[in-house]
Short mmCIF file of C-alpha atoms and ligand atoms in Angstrom, two decimals:
data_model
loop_
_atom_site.label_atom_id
_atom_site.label_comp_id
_atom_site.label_asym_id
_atom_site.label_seq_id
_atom_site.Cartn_x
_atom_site.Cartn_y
_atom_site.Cartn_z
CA UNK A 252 90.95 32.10 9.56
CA UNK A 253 94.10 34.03 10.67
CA UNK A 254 96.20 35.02 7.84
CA UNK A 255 100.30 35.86 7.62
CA UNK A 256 101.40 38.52 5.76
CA UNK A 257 104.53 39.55 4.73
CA UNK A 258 105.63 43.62 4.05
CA UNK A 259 109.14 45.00 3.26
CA UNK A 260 107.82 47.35 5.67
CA UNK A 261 105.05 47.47 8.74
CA UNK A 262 104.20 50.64 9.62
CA UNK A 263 102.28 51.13 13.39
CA UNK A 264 99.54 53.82 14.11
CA UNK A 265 97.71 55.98 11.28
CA UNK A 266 98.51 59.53 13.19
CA UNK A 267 100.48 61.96 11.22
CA UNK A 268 103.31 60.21 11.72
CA UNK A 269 102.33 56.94 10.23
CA UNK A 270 100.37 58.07 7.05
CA UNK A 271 103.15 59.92 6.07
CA UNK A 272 105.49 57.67 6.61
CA UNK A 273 103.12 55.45 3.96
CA UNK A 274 103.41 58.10 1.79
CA UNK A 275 106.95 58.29 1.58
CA UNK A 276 107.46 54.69 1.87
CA UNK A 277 105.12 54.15 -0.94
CA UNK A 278 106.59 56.47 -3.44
CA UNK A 279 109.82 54.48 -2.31
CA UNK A 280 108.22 51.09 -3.78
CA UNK A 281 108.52 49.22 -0.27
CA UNK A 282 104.73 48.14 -0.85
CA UNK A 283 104.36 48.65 3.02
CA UNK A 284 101.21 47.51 5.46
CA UNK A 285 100.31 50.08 7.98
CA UNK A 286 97.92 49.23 10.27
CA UNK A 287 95.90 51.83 11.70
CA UNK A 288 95.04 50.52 15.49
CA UNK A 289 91.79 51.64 17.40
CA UNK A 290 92.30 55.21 17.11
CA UNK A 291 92.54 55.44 12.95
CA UNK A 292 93.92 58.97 11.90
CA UNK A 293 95.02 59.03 15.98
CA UNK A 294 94.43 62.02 18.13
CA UNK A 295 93.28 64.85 15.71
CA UNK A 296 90.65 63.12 15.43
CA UNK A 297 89.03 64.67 18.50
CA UNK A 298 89.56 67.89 17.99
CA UNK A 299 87.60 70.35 16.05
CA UNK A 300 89.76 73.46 14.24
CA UNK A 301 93.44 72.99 13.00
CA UNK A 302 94.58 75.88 12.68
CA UNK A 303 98.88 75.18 12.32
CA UNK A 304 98.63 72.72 9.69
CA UNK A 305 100.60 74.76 6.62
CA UNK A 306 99.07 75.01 3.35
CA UNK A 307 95.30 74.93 5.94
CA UNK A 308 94.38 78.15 7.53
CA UNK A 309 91.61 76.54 8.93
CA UNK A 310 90.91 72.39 8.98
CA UNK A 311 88.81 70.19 11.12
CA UNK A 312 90.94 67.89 12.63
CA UNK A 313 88.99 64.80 11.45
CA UNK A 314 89.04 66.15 7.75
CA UNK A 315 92.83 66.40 7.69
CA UNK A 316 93.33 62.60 8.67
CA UNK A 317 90.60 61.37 5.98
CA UNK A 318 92.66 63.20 3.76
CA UNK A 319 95.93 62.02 5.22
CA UNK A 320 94.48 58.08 4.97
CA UNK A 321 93.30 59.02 1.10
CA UNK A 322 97.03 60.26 0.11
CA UNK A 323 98.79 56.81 1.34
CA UNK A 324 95.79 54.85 0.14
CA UNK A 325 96.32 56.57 -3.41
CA UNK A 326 99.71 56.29 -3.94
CA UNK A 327 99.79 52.41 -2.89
CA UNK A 328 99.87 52.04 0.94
CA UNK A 329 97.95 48.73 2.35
CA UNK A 330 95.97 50.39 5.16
CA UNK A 331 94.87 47.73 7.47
CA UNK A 332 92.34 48.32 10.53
CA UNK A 333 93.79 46.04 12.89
CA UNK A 334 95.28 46.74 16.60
CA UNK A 335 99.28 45.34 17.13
CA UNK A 336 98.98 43.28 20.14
CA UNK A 337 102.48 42.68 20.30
CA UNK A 338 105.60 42.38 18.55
CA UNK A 339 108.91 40.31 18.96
CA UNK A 340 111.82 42.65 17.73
CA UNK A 341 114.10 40.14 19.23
CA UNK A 342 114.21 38.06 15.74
CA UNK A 343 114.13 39.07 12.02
CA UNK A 344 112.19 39.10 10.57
CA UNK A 345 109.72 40.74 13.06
CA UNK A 346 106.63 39.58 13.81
CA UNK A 347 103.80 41.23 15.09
CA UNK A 348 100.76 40.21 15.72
CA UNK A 349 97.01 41.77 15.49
CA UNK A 350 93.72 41.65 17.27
CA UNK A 351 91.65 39.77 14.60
CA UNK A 352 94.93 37.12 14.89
CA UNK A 353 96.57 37.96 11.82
CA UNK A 354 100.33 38.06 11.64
CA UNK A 355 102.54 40.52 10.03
CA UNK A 356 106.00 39.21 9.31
CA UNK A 357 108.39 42.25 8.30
CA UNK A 358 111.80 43.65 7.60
CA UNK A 359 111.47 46.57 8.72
CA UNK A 360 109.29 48.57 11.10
CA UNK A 361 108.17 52.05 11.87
CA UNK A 362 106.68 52.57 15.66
CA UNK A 363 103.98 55.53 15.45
CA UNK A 364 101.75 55.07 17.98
CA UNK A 365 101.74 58.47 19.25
CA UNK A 366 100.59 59.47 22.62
CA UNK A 367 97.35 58.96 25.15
CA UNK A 368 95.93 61.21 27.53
CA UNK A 369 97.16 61.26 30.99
CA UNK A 370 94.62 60.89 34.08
CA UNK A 371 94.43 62.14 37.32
CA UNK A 372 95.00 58.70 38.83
CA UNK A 373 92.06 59.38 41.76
CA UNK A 374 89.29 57.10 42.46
CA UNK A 375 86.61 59.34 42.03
CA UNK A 376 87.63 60.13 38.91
CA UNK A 377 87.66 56.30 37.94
CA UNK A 378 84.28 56.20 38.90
CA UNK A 379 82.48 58.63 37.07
CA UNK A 380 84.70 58.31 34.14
CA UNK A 381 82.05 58.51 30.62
CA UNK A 382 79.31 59.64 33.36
CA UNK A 383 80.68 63.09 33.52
CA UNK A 384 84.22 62.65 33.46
CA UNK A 385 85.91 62.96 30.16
CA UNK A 386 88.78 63.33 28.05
CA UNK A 387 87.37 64.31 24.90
CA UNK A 388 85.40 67.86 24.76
CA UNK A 389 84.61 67.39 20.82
CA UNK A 390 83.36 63.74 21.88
CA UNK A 391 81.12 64.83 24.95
CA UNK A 392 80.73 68.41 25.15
CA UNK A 393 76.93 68.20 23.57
CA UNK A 394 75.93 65.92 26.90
CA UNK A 395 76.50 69.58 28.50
CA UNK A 396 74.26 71.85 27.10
CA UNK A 397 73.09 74.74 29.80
CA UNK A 398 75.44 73.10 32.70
CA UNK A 399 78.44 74.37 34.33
CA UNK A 400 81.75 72.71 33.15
CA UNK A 401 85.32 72.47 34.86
CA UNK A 402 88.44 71.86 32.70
CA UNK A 403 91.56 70.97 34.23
CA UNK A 404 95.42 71.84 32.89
CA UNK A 405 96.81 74.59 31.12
CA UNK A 406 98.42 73.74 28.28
CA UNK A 407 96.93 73.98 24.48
CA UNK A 408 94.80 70.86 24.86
CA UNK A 409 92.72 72.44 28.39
CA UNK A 410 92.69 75.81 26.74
CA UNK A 411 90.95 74.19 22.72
CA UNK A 412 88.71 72.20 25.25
CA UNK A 413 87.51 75.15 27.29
CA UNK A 414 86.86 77.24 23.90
CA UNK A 415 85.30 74.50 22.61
CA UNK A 416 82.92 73.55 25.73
CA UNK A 417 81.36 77.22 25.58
CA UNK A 418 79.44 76.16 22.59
CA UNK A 419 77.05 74.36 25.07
CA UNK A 420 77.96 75.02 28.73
CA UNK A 421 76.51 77.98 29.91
CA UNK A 422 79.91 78.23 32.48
CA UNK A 423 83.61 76.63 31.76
CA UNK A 424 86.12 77.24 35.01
CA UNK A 425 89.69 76.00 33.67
CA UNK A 426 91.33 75.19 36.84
CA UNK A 427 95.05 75.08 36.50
CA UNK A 428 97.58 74.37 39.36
CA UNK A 429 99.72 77.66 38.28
CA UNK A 430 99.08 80.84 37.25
CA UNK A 431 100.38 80.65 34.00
CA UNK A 432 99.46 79.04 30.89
CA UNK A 433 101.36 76.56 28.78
CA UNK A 434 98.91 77.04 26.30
CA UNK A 435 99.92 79.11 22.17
CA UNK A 436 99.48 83.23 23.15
CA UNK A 437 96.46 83.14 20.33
CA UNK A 438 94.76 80.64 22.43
CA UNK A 439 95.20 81.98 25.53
CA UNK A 440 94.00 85.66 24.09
CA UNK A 441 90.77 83.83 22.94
CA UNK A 442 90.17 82.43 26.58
CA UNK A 443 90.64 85.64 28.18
CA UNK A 444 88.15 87.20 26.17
CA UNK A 445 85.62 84.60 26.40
CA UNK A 446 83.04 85.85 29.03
CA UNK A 447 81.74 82.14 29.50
CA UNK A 448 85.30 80.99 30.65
CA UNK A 449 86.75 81.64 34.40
CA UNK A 450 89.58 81.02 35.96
CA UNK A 451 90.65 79.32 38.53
CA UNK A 452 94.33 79.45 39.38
CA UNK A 453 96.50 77.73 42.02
CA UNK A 454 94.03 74.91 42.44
CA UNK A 455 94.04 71.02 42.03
CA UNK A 456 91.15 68.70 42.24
CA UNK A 457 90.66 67.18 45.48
CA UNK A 458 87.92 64.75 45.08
CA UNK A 459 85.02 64.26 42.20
CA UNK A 460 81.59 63.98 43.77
CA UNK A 461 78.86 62.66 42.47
CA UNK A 462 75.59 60.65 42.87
CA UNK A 463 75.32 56.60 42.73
CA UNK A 464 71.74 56.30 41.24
CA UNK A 465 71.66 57.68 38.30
CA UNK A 466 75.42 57.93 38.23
CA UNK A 467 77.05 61.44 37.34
CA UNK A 468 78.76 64.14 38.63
CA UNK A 469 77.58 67.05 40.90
CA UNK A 470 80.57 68.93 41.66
CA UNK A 471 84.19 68.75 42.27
CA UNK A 472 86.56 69.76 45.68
CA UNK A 473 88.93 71.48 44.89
CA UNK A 474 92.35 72.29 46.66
CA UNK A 475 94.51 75.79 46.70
CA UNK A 476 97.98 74.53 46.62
CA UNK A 477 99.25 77.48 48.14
CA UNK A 478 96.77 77.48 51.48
CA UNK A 479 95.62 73.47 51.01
CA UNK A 480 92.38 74.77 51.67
CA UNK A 481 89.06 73.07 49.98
CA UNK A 482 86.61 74.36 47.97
CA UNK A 483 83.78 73.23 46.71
CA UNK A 484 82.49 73.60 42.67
CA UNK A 485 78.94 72.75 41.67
CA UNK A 486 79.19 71.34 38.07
CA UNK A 487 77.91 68.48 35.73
CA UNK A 488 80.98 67.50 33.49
CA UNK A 489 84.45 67.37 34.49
CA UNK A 490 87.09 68.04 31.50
CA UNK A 491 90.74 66.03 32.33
CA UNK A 492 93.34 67.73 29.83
CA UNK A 493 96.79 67.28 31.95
CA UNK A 494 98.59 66.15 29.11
CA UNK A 495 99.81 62.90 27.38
CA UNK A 496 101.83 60.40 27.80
CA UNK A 497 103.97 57.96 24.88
CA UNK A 498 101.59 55.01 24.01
CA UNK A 499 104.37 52.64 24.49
CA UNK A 500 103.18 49.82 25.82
CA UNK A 501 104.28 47.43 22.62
CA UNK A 502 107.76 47.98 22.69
CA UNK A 503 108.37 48.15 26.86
CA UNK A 504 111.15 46.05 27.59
CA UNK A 505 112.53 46.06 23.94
CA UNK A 506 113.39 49.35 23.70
CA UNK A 507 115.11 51.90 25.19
CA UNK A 508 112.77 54.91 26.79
CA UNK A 509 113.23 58.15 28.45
CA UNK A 510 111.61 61.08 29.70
CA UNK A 511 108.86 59.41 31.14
CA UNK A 512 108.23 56.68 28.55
CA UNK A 513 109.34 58.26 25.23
CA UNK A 514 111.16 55.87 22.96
CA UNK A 515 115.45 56.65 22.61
CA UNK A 516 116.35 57.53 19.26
CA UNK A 517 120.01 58.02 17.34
CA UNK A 518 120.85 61.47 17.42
CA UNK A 519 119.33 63.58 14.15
CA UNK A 520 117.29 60.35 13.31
CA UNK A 521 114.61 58.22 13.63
CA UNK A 522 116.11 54.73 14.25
CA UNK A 523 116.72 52.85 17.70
CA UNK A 524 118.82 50.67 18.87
CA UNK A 525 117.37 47.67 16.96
CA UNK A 526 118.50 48.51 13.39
CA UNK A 527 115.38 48.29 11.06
CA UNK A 528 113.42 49.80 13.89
CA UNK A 529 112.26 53.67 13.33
CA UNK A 530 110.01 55.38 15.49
CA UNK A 531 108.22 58.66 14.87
CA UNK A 532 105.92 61.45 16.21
CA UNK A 533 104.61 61.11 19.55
CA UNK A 534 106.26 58.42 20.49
CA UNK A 535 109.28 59.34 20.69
CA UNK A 536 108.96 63.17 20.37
CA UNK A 537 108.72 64.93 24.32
CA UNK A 538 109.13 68.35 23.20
CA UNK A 539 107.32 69.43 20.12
CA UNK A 540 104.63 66.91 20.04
CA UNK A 541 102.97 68.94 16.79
CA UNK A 542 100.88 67.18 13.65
CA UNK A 543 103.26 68.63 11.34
CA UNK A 544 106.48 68.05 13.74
CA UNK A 545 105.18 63.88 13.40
CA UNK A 546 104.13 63.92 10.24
CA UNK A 547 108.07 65.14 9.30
CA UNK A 548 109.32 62.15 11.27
CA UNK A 549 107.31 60.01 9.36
CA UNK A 550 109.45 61.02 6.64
CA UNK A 551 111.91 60.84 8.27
CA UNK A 552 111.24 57.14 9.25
CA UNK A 553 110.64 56.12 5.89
CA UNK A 554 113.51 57.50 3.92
CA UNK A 555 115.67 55.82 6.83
CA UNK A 556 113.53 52.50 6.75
CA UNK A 557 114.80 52.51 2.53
CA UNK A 558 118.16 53.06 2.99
CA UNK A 559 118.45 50.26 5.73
CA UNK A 560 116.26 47.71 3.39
CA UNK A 561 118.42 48.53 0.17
CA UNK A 562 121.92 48.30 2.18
CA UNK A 563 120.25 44.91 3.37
CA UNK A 564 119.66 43.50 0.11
P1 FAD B 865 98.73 59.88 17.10
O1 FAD B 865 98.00 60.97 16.40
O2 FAD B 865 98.65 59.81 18.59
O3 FAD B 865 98.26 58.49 16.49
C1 FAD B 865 98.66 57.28 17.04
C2 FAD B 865 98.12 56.14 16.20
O4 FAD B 865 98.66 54.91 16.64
C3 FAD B 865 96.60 55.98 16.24
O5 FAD B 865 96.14 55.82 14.93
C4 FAD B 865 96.39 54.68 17.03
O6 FAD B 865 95.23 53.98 16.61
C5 FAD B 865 97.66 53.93 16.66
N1 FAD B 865 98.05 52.88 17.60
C6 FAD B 865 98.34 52.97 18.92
N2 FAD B 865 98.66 51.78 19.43
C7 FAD B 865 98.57 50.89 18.40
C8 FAD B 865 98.75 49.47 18.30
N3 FAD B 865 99.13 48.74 19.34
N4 FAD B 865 98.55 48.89 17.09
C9 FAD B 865 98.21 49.65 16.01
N5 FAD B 865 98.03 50.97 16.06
C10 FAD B 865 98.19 51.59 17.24
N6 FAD B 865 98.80 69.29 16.98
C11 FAD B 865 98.88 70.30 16.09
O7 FAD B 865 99.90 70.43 15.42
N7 FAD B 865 97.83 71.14 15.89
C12 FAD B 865 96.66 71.05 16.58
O8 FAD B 865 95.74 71.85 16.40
C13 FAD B 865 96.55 70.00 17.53
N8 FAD B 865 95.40 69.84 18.23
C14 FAD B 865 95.31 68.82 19.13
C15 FAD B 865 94.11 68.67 19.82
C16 FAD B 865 93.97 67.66 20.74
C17 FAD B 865 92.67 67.50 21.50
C18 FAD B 865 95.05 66.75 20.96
C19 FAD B 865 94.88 65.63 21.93
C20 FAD B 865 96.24 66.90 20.27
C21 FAD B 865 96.39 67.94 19.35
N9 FAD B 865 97.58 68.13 18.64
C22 FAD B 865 97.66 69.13 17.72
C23 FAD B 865 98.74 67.22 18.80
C24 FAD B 865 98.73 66.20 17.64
O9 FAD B 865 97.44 65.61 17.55
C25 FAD B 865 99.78 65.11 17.87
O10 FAD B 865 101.04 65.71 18.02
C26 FAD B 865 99.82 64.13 16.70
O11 FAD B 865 98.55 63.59 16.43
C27 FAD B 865 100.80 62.98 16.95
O12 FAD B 865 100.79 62.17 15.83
P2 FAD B 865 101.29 60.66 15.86
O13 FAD B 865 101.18 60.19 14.45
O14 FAD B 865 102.59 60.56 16.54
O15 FAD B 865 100.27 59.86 16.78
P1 NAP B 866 100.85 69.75 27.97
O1 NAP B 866 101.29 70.82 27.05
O2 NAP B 866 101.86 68.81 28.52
O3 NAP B 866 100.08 70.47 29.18
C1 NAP B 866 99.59 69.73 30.27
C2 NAP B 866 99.00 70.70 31.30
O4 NAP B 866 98.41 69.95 32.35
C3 NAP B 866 100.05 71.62 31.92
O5 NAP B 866 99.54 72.91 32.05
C4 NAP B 866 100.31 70.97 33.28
O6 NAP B 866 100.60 71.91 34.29
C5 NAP B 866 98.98 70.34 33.60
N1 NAP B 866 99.12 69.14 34.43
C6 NAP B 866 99.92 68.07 34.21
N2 NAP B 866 99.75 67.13 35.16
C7 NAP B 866 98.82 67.63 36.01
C8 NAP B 866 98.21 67.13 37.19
N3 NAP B 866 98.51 65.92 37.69
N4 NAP B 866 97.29 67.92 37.82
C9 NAP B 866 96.97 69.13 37.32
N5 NAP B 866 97.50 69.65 36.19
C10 NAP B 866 98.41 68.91 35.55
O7 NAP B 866 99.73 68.81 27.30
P2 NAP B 866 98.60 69.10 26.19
O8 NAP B 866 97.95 70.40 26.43
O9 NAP B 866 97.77 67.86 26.13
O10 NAP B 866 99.44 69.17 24.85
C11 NAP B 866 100.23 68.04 24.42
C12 NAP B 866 100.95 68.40 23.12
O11 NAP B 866 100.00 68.52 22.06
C13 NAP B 866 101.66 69.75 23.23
O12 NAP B 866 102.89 69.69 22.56
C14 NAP B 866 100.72 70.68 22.54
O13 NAP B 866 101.39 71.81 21.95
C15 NAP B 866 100.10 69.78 21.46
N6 NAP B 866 98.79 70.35 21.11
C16 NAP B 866 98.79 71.34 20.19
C17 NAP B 866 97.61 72.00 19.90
C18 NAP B 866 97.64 73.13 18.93
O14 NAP B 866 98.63 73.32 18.26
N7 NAP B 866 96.59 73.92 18.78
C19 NAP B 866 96.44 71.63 20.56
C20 NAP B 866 96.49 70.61 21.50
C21 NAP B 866 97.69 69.98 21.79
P3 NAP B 866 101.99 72.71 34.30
O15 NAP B 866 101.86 73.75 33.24
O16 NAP B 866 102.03 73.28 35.66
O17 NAP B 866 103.06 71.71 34.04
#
């Protein structure tokens, strides 16, 4: 049976951003709900080595968020697996409402629903996406043990995945549409070096190819953007890591965006236009877009989300 809860505060997405935002909110006595969504402890998740967390030289990505969860837990936040499948921030107090059908009635609201990753939006790769298309290296990369690997993009995501992809391919070819990487210099030293890794600059995909029975990839064309001549690369999995892009979709219409979907906030702060409204991390952040760059809007969000809620009462 549905239930309706009320919370001082709701907080939206258990990345960085939103467990510490529980944190904070918690040691403020707001008592607030945070409901984790599908992805709980959000994209770190699927990664392997963190290696710009401070206080961490070295933590798996999944480890930090368990620990992340444990710290708001502890000191009193109500950690809720449920998925927001919409909210009215027309009316206070706001509602939103979950998955299982449970409403959550609050005063104030934190948006942290960081970011997704971005495809390449071509019908091949539609087809044989989860039979050897992927997002997710730490997720997939064991289905390619001993097979040839692409990975497309060149910032820090296609640079971890092709590191990470040599522990089973026996070839990764990054293919990048520049000739220059986005990626940290430490990461790109560490590709350079690797004598698994190749390579291939000025290039886009063209088209995935692949058989229909079993289905799964056999190769890739790929286009020079200088010439727009096509080439052709045998491999098994294909590795999409173009970027990502504000997982917005909850608050379209209500709020204000920019910058290709990320949510408008006040200058030096975390609130929008709807006062009571904060949004952190990913979200709303188009240039940094770091663990520890969300995690201190989180903070942010919360200390802002208790000043709001005592000037209201
Ligand atoms: P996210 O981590 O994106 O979490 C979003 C949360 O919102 C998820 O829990 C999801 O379930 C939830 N959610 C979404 N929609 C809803 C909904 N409707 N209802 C309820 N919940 C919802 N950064 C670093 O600093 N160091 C690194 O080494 C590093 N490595 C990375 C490796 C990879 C492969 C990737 C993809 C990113 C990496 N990043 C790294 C970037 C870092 O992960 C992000 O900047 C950070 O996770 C953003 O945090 P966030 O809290 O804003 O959102
Ligand atoms: P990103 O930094 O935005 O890089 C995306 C890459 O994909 C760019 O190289 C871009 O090319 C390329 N690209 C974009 N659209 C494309 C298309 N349609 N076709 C071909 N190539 C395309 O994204 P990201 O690597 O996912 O990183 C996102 C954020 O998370 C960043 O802030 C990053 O620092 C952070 N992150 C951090 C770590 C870490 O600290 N170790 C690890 C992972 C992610 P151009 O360069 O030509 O634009």
């Amino acid at each position: 049976m549905p239930k309706e809860k009320h919370t001082r505060l709701l907080i939206i997405g258990s990345g960085p951003a939103g467990y510490t935002a529980g944190v904070y909110a918690s040691r403020a006595m707001l008592d607030p709900i945070l409901i984790q969504g599908i992805q709980p402890g959000g994209q770190l998740t699927i990664t392997t080595e963190v290696e710009n967390w401070p206080g961490e030289k070295e933590i798996q990505g999944p480890d930090l968020m368990v620990n992340m969860e444990a710290h708001a837990k502890s000191v009193g936040t109500d950690i809720i697996f449920d998925h927001i499948d919409q909210i009215d921030l027309s009316k206070r107090p706001f509602l939103a409402t979950g998955q299982s059908g449970d409403r959550y009635i609050a005063d104030a609201v934190v948006l942290a629903t960081g970011a997704q990753a971005k495809w390449l939006g071509l019908e091949s790769e539609d087809k044989f996406k989860g039979f050897g298309v992927s997002a997710c290296a730490t997720c997939d990369g064991f289905f390619y043990k001993g097979e040839n690997v692409v990975v497309i993009g060149g910032g820090n995501t296609a640079v971890e995945e092709a590191l990470f992809l040599t522990n089973f391919a026996s070839k990764v070819t990054l293919i990048h549409r520049r000739d220059e990487l986005r990626s940290e210099k430490i990461l790109q030293d560490r590709l350079f070096k690797n004598p698994k890794i190749e390579t291939l600059w000025f290039h886009e995909v063209d088209e995935i190819l692949g058989d229909d029975d079993p289905l799964g990839v056999t190769g890739l064309n790929v286009k020079n953007v200088k010439t727009n001549k096509i080439s052709h690369l045998s491999c098994k999995g294909v590795f999409v890591a173009i970027g990502h892009a504000p997982e917005n979709s909850l608050i379209k219409g209500q709020l204000e965006t920019h910058m290709g979907g990320y949510v408008v906030t006040n200058a030096n702060s975390t609130a929008t236009s709807i006062p009571g409204v904060f949004v952190a991390g990913d979200l709303t952040d188009y240039i940094y877009r770091q663990a520890v760059t969300s995690a201190g809007m989180g903070c942010m969000a919360a200390l802002e989300a208790e000043k709001f809620l005592a000037e209201k009462t």
